[in-house]
mmCIF file of C-alpha atoms in Angstrom:
data_model
loop_
_atom_site.group_PDB
_atom_site.id
_atom_site.type_symbol
_atom_site.label_atom_id
_atom_site.label_comp_id
_atom_site.label_asym_id
_atom_site.label_seq_id
_atom_site.Cartn_x
_atom_site.Cartn_y
_atom_site.Cartn_z
ATOM 1 C CA UNK V 1 -186.594 339.010 6.613
ATOM 2 C CA UNK V 2 -188.175 335.983 8.272
ATOM 3 C CA UNK V 3 -187.000 332.489 7.305
ATOM 4 C CA UNK V 4 -189.488 329.739 6.701
ATOM 5 C CA UNK V 5 -189.625 327.104 9.451
ATOM 6 C CA UNK V 6 -187.577 323.894 8.948
ATOM 7 C CA UNK V 7 -189.178 320.757 10.383
ATOM 8 C CA UNK V 8 -187.065 317.918 11.741
ATOM 9 C CA UNK V 9 -183.454 318.363 12.774
ATOM 10 C CA UNK V 10 -181.606 321.596 12.242
ATOM 11 C CA UNK V 11 -178.190 322.841 13.165
ATOM 12 C CA UNK V 12 -176.899 326.097 14.556
ATOM 13 C CA UNK V 13 -173.331 326.977 15.252
ATOM 14 C CA UNK V 14 -173.841 327.415 18.958
ATOM 15 C CA UNK V 15 -175.971 324.503 20.148
ATOM 16 C CA UNK V 16 -175.496 321.905 17.430
ATOM 17 C CA UNK V 17 -178.452 319.905 16.217
ATOM 18 C CA UNK V 18 -181.825 320.751 17.715
ATOM 19 C CA UNK V 19 -184.947 318.679 17.160
ATOM 20 C CA UNK V 20 -188.443 319.798 16.226
ATOM 21 C CA UNK V 21 -187.775 323.528 16.806
ATOM 22 C CA UNK V 22 -187.970 326.360 14.375
ATOM 23 C CA UNK V 23 -184.741 328.191 13.563
ATOM 24 C CA UNK V 24 -183.704 330.779 11.110
ATOM 25 C CA UNK V 25 -180.260 330.342 9.444
ATOM 26 C CA UNK V 26 -178.538 333.440 8.253
ATOM 27 C CA UNK V 27 -175.216 332.965 6.427
ATOM 28 C CA UNK V 28 -173.632 335.230 3.967
ATOM 29 C CA UNK V 29 -172.573 332.347 1.735
ATOM 30 C CA UNK V 30 -172.387 328.538 1.667
ATOM 31 C CA UNK V 31 -168.708 328.443 2.570
ATOM 32 C CA UNK V 32 -169.418 330.177 5.807
ATOM 33 C CA UNK V 33 -172.265 327.775 6.420
ATOM 34 C CA UNK V 34 -170.162 324.644 6.071
ATOM 35 C CA UNK V 35 -167.301 326.208 7.991
ATOM 36 C CA UNK V 36 -169.598 326.611 10.952
ATOM 37 C CA UNK V 37 -170.263 322.859 11.102
ATOM 38 C CA UNK V 38 -167.816 321.167 13.530
ATOM 39 C CA UNK V 39 -165.994 318.124 12.162
ATOM 40 C CA UNK V 40 -167.401 314.680 13.061
ATOM 41 C CA UNK V 41 -165.307 312.519 15.281
ATOM 42 C CA UNK V 42 -165.014 308.863 14.422
ATOM 43 C CA UNK V 43 -167.195 306.481 16.413
ATOM 44 C CA UNK V 44 -165.580 304.740 19.319
ATOM 45 C CA UNK V 45 -167.897 301.715 18.991
ATOM 46 C CA UNK V 46 -166.000 298.662 17.947
ATOM 47 C CA UNK V 47 -167.028 297.089 14.686
ATOM 48 C CA UNK V 48 -169.547 294.300 14.847
ATOM 49 C CA UNK V 49 -167.985 290.861 15.110
ATOM 50 C CA UNK V 50 -167.888 288.826 11.963
ATOM 51 C CA UNK V 51 -169.517 285.384 12.117
ATOM 52 C CA UNK V 52 -167.040 282.625 12.895
ATOM 53 C CA UNK V 53 -167.287 278.862 12.420
ATOM 54 C CA UNK V 54 -167.955 276.827 15.540
ATOM 55 C CA UNK V 55 -166.112 273.539 15.764
ATOM 56 C CA UNK V 56 -168.669 271.505 17.668
ATOM 57 C CA UNK V 57 -172.395 271.676 18.312
ATOM 58 C CA UNK V 58 -173.445 269.629 21.366
ATOM 59 C CA UNK V 59 -176.929 268.687 20.264
ATOM 60 C CA UNK V 60 -175.967 267.929 16.691
ATOM 61 C CA UNK V 61 -177.975 270.820 15.219
ATOM 62 C CA UNK V 62 -176.522 273.232 12.705
ATOM 63 C CA UNK V 63 -175.816 276.830 13.606
ATOM 64 C CA UNK V 64 -178.554 279.409 13.227
ATOM 65 C CA UNK V 65 -178.487 281.440 10.085
ATOM 66 C CA UNK V 66 -176.728 284.771 10.334
ATOM 67 C CA UNK V 67 -177.801 287.946 8.576
ATOM 68 C CA UNK V 68 -174.664 288.950 6.699
ATOM 69 C CA UNK V 69 -175.887 292.548 6.367
ATOM 70 C CA UNK V 70 -175.180 293.398 9.998
ATOM 71 C CA UNK V 71 -173.642 290.323 11.631
ATOM 72 C CA UNK V 72 -176.566 289.630 14.025
ATOM 73 C CA UNK V 73 -178.298 286.262 14.304
ATOM 74 C CA UNK V 74 -181.450 286.184 12.271
ATOM 75 C CA UNK V 75 -183.797 286.253 15.258
ATOM 76 C CA UNK V 76 -181.829 289.172 16.806
ATOM 77 C CA UNK V 77 -181.224 291.235 13.683
ATOM 78 C CA UNK V 78 -182.421 294.816 13.841
ATOM 79 C CA UNK V 79 -183.402 294.524 10.215
ATOM 80 C CA UNK V 80 -185.146 291.152 10.556
ATOM 81 C CA UNK V 81 -188.501 292.830 9.921
ATOM 82 C CA UNK V 82 -187.257 294.384 6.737
ATOM 83 C CA UNK V 83 -188.800 293.163 3.510
ATOM 84 C CA UNK V 84 -185.413 293.114 1.812
ATOM 85 C CA UNK V 85 -184.309 289.611 0.960
ATOM 86 C CA UNK V 86 -180.799 288.272 1.236
ATOM 87 C CA UNK V 87 -179.298 284.804 1.288
ATOM 88 C CA UNK V 88 -178.397 283.880 4.892
ATOM 89 C CA UNK V 89 -175.051 282.339 5.702
ATOM 90 C CA UNK V 90 -175.480 278.821 7.058
ATOM 91 C CA UNK V 91 -172.854 276.693 8.713
ATOM 92 C CA UNK V 92 -173.175 272.936 8.731
ATOM 93 C CA UNK V 93 -172.036 270.869 11.688
ATOM 94 C CA UNK V 94 -168.322 270.221 11.926
ATOM 95 C CA UNK V 95 -167.545 268.097 14.947
ATOM 96 C CA UNK V 96 -164.251 268.781 16.633
ATOM 97 C CA UNK V 97 -164.522 265.625 18.763
ATOM 98 C CA UNK V 98 -163.558 262.472 16.940
ATOM 99 C CA UNK V 99 -163.962 258.802 17.764
ATOM 100 C CA UNK V 100 -160.662 256.941 17.572
ATOM 101 C CA UNK V 101 -160.499 253.429 16.086
ATOM 102 C CA UNK V 102 -161.569 250.554 18.292
ATOM 103 C CA UNK V 103 -158.778 248.652 20.021
ATOM 104 C CA UNK V 104 -159.128 244.898 19.399
ATOM 105 C CA UNK V 105 -157.533 242.156 21.458
ATOM 106 C CA UNK V 106 -157.850 238.390 21.180
ATOM 107 C CA UNK V 107 -159.297 236.593 24.179
ATOM 108 C CA UNK V 108 -158.265 232.950 24.134
ATOM 109 C CA UNK V 109 -160.695 230.453 25.639
ATOM 110 C CA UNK V 110 -160.548 226.707 26.019
ATOM 111 C CA UNK V 111 -163.257 224.463 24.605
ATOM 112 C CA UNK V 112 -164.359 223.788 28.155
ATOM 113 C CA UNK V 113 -164.822 227.513 28.816
ATOM 114 C CA UNK V 114 -166.764 227.960 25.600
ATOM 115 C CA UNK V 115 -168.920 224.925 26.315
ATOM 116 C CA UNK V 116 -169.850 225.598 29.926
ATOM 117 C CA UNK V 117 -169.293 229.358 30.118
ATOM 118 C CA UNK V 118 -167.011 231.260 32.447
ATOM 119 C CA UNK V 119 -165.991 234.677 33.715
ATOM 120 C CA UNK V 120 -162.623 235.886 32.508
ATOM 121 C CA UNK V 121 -160.849 238.883 34.007
ATOM 122 C CA UNK V 122 -158.462 240.785 31.783
ATOM 123 C CA UNK V 123 -156.131 243.556 32.921
ATOM 124 C CA UNK V 124 -155.420 246.304 30.414
ATOM 125 C CA UNK V 125 -153.170 249.367 30.587
ATOM 126 C CA UNK V 126 -154.607 252.496 29.043
ATOM 127 C CA UNK V 127 -153.913 256.227 28.712
ATOM 128 C CA UNK V 128 -156.109 258.399 30.914
ATOM 129 C CA UNK V 129 -156.552 262.171 30.598
ATOM 130 C CA UNK V 130 -156.475 263.996 33.933
ATOM 131 C CA UNK V 131 -158.380 267.186 34.785
ATOM 132 C CA UNK V 132 -155.198 269.185 34.314
ATOM 133 C CA UNK V 133 -154.784 267.872 30.774
ATOM 134 C CA UNK V 134 -151.965 265.439 31.483
ATOM 135 C CA UNK V 135 -151.964 261.884 30.167
ATOM 136 C CA UNK V 136 -151.152 259.133 32.613
ATOM 137 C CA UNK V 137 -151.302 255.356 32.388
ATOM 138 C CA UNK V 138 -153.442 253.263 34.652
ATOM 139 C CA UNK V 139 -154.324 249.585 34.931
ATOM 140 C CA UNK V 140 -157.918 248.524 34.512
ATOM 141 C CA UNK V 141 -159.433 245.079 35.094
ATOM 142 C CA UNK V 142 -162.296 244.193 32.754
ATOM 143 C CA UNK V 143 -164.591 241.242 33.395
ATOM 144 C CA UNK V 144 -165.756 239.347 30.320
ATOM 145 C CA UNK V 145 -168.660 236.963 30.780
ATOM 146 C CA UNK V 146 -168.318 234.102 28.310
ATOM 147 C CA UNK V 147 -171.678 232.480 27.627
ATOM 148 C CA UNK V 148 -172.049 228.747 26.852
ATOM 149 C CA UNK V 149 -171.901 228.065 23.142
ATOM 150 C CA UNK V 150 -169.864 231.076 22.084
ATOM 151 C CA UNK V 151 -167.725 230.503 19.021
ATOM 152 C CA UNK V 152 -164.460 231.945 17.847
ATOM 153 C CA UNK V 153 -164.924 235.376 16.316
ATOM 154 C CA UNK V 154 -167.550 236.453 18.853
ATOM 155 C CA UNK V 155 -166.872 240.062 19.893
ATOM 156 C CA UNK V 156 -167.359 241.723 23.273
ATOM 157 C CA UNK V 157 -167.040 245.537 23.321
ATOM 158 C CA UNK V 158 -166.408 247.828 26.290
ATOM 159 C CA UNK V 159 -167.338 251.350 25.218
ATOM 160 C CA UNK V 160 -165.011 254.154 26.284
ATOM 161 C CA UNK V 161 -162.585 251.887 28.141
ATOM 162 C CA UNK V 162 -159.677 252.463 25.772
ATOM 163 C CA UNK V 163 -157.090 255.237 25.546
ATOM 164 C CA UNK V 164 -158.111 258.850 26.179
ATOM 165 C CA UNK V 165 -156.669 261.842 24.340
ATOM 166 C CA UNK V 166 -157.440 265.582 24.180
ATOM 167 C CA UNK V 167 -160.257 266.555 21.837
ATOM 168 C CA UNK V 168 -161.435 263.000 21.293
ATOM 169 C CA UNK V 169 -163.769 260.452 22.778
ATOM 170 C CA UNK V 170 -162.232 257.570 24.690
ATOM 171 C CA UNK V 171 -161.591 254.586 22.441
ATOM 172 C CA UNK V 172 -163.599 251.382 22.717
ATOM 173 C CA UNK V 173 -161.998 248.071 23.613
ATOM 174 C CA UNK V 174 -163.205 244.938 21.818
ATOM 175 C CA UNK V 175 -162.268 241.400 22.766
ATOM 176 C CA UNK V 176 -162.442 238.810 19.984
ATOM 177 C CA UNK V 177 -163.007 235.253 21.159
ATOM 178 C CA UNK V 178 -160.323 232.823 20.021
ATOM 179 C CA UNK V 179 -160.268 229.059 20.634
ATOM 180 C CA UNK V 180 -157.284 227.428 22.218
ATOM 181 C CA UNK V 181 -156.201 224.248 20.544
ATOM 182 C CA UNK V 182 -157.352 221.199 22.487
ATOM 183 C CA UNK V 183 -155.182 218.139 22.918
ATOM 184 C CA UNK V 184 -158.048 215.696 22.205
ATOM 185 C CA UNK V 185 -161.059 217.394 20.649
ATOM 186 C CA UNK V 186 -161.672 219.456 17.560
ATOM 187 C CA UNK V 187 -164.728 221.624 17.276
ATOM 188 C CA UNK V 188 -166.925 221.639 14.184
ATOM 189 C CA UNK V 189 -169.896 223.907 14.777
ATOM 190 C CA UNK V 190 -171.733 222.531 17.807
ATOM 191 C CA UNK V 191 -170.128 219.092 17.447
ATOM 192 C CA UNK V 192 -166.849 217.720 18.707
ATOM 193 C CA UNK V 193 -164.587 215.276 16.882
ATOM 194 C CA UNK V 194 -162.385 212.751 18.596
ATOM 195 C CA UNK V 195 -159.959 210.269 17.032
ATOM 196 C CA UNK V 196 -159.108 207.075 18.911
ATOM 197 C CA UNK V 197 -156.258 204.737 18.070
ATOM 198 C CA UNK V 198 -156.892 200.980 18.413
ATOM 199 C CA UNK V 199 -154.779 197.963 17.485
ATOM 200 C CA UNK V 200 -155.632 195.824 14.496
ATOM 201 C CA UNK V 201 -156.707 192.855 16.559
ATOM 202 C CA UNK V 202 -159.360 194.931 18.373
ATOM 203 C CA UNK V 203 -160.516 196.470 15.127
ATOM 204 C CA UNK V 204 -161.114 192.950 13.801
ATOM 205 C CA UNK V 205 -162.474 191.239 16.875
ATOM 206 C CA UNK V 206 -164.389 194.021 18.643
ATOM 207 C CA UNK V 207 -163.525 195.779 21.845
ATOM 208 C CA UNK V 208 -164.694 197.869 24.765
ATOM 209 C CA UNK V 209 -162.736 200.894 25.935
ATOM 210 C CA UNK V 210 -163.286 204.242 27.751
ATOM 211 C CA UNK V 211 -163.917 207.400 25.726
ATOM 212 C CA UNK V 212 -162.794 210.741 27.257
ATOM 213 C CA UNK V 213 -165.420 213.472 27.516
ATOM 214 C CA UNK V 214 -165.041 217.244 27.380
ATOM 215 C CA UNK V 215 -164.791 218.668 30.862
ATOM 216 C CA UNK V 216 -163.443 215.483 32.417
ATOM 217 C CA UNK V 217 -164.753 212.008 32.929
ATOM 218 C CA UNK V 218 -165.125 209.078 30.551
ATOM 219 C CA UNK V 219 -167.824 206.841 29.176
ATOM 220 C CA UNK V 220 -167.468 203.210 28.160
ATOM 221 C CA UNK V 221 -167.895 202.479 24.478
ATOM 222 C CA UNK V 222 -168.502 198.911 23.305
ATOM 223 C CA UNK V 223 -167.901 197.875 19.709
ATOM 224 C CA UNK V 224 -168.790 194.388 18.530
ATOM 225 C CA UNK V 225 -168.264 194.880 14.834
ATOM 226 C CA UNK V 226 -165.303 195.203 12.551
ATOM 227 C CA UNK V 227 -163.824 198.670 12.462
ATOM 228 C CA UNK V 228 -162.892 199.477 8.899
ATOM 229 C CA UNK V 229 -161.792 202.642 7.067
ATOM 230 C CA UNK V 230 -164.217 205.522 7.711
ATOM 231 C CA UNK V 231 -165.916 203.811 10.611
ATOM 232 C CA UNK V 232 -167.423 206.319 13.075
ATOM 233 C CA UNK V 233 -169.543 206.264 16.207
ATOM 234 C CA UNK V 234 -171.769 209.151 17.279
ATOM 235 C CA UNK V 235 -172.369 209.909 20.939
ATOM 236 C CA UNK V 236 -175.312 212.281 21.223
ATOM 237 C CA UNK V 237 -175.345 215.158 23.667
ATOM 238 C CA UNK V 238 -171.594 215.159 24.367
ATOM 239 C CA UNK V 239 -170.604 217.959 22.015
ATOM 240 C CA UNK V 240 -170.535 221.736 22.483
ATOM 241 C CA UNK V 241 -173.321 223.784 24.018
ATOM 242 C CA UNK V 242 -175.859 225.216 21.590
ATOM 243 C CA UNK V 243 -176.191 228.966 22.083
ATOM 244 C CA UNK V 244 -179.550 229.096 20.314
ATOM 245 C CA UNK V 245 -181.008 226.272 22.400
ATOM 246 C CA UNK V 246 -179.886 226.663 26.023
ATOM 247 C CA UNK V 247 -179.363 223.361 27.771
ATOM 248 C CA UNK V 248 -178.820 221.370 24.576
ATOM 249 C CA UNK V 249 -175.507 220.179 23.185
ATOM 250 C CA UNK V 250 -174.167 218.839 19.936
ATOM 251 C CA UNK V 251 -172.719 215.403 19.325
ATOM 252 C CA UNK V 252 -169.367 213.772 19.896
ATOM 253 C CA UNK V 253 -168.197 212.054 16.716
ATOM 254 C CA UNK V 254 -165.628 209.351 17.378
ATOM 255 C CA UNK V 255 -163.361 208.217 14.554
ATOM 256 C CA UNK V 256 -160.877 205.383 14.717
ATOM 257 C CA UNK V 257 -157.302 205.042 13.622
ATOM 258 C CA UNK V 258 -156.257 201.413 13.300
ATOM 259 C CA UNK V 259 -152.645 200.639 14.150
ATOM 260 C CA UNK V 260 -151.228 197.954 11.910
ATOM 261 C CA UNK V 261 -148.275 195.922 13.124
ATOM 262 C CA UNK V 262 -144.941 196.923 11.679
ATOM 263 C CA UNK V 263 -143.461 193.406 11.649
ATOM 264 C CA UNK V 264 -144.867 189.826 11.593
ATOM 265 C CA UNK V 265 -143.036 186.578 12.167
ATOM 266 C CA UNK V 266 -143.452 183.717 9.756
ATOM 267 C CA UNK V 267 -145.729 181.932 12.180
ATOM 268 C CA UNK V 268 -147.922 185.063 12.508
ATOM 269 C CA UNK V 269 -148.114 185.425 8.759
ATOM 270 C CA UNK V 270 -149.143 181.792 8.385
ATOM 271 C CA UNK V 271 -151.776 182.160 11.061
ATOM 272 C CA UNK V 272 -153.135 185.326 9.489
ATOM 273 C CA UNK V 273 -153.421 183.647 6.117
ATOM 274 C CA UNK V 274 -155.194 180.673 7.584
ATOM 275 C CA UNK V 275 -157.691 182.892 9.355
ATOM 276 C CA UNK V 276 -158.185 185.615 6.770
ATOM 277 C CA UNK V 277 -157.466 183.729 3.590
ATOM 278 C CA UNK V 278 -161.114 183.143 2.750
ATOM 279 C CA UNK V 279 -162.409 186.549 3.969
ATOM 280 C CA UNK V 280 -161.866 188.006 0.489
#
């Protein structure tokens, strides 16, 4: 009896599977047929890796979608040409590198330094991460250029000059401009205020006296009128530098504090009454 040809892959007990060849299978029963098939050994190929979440993406882009049917990236999937649809697994960016808070330090400046500008050098001590992963401390000198006209609260930032730590960017260092208290002047915007004490006799009779200026030097101020409460003289161009208008400065506002005598003799009282009695 001749068996009909079987196309494709067939099996015989001696040579295993054979492709595209005609064979005739003769078995007395089905049990004998299956008994002749050798058992399959498990595959030694390791299972495909499961997609894992990446902590950081250098260029800021999200991870490519992964075909969850076989674990291959979408553009490398063996079934990417299949018409079957499935929802890809997408991972958004999770950055493992963090930016620590900015370190702020006050930088005190005199009114002279803020008026004329200066270069201030500040030494800081910071933590530095070595190539071997150790943290050491080192001193660093930072140069801060103070421009004419800067005011308190102005901030100067040095990026990445702060402490370093594993898995993080280096911290920034910010200097906040603070004004030192001056012994003579008080700043109000771009103007300076100065208070001068004078005796009563000069307040009543007029006077001429030197006025100190910021940065050193004096100028002579003449007053030929009575100095009363609230009296003020304005000296233009002797205030603080104007940051918005380079080369220009605010005003110096001079106020006066009249010193009254603590005691008067009877003769002085009589003389004062005779002179001031009709002044009303």
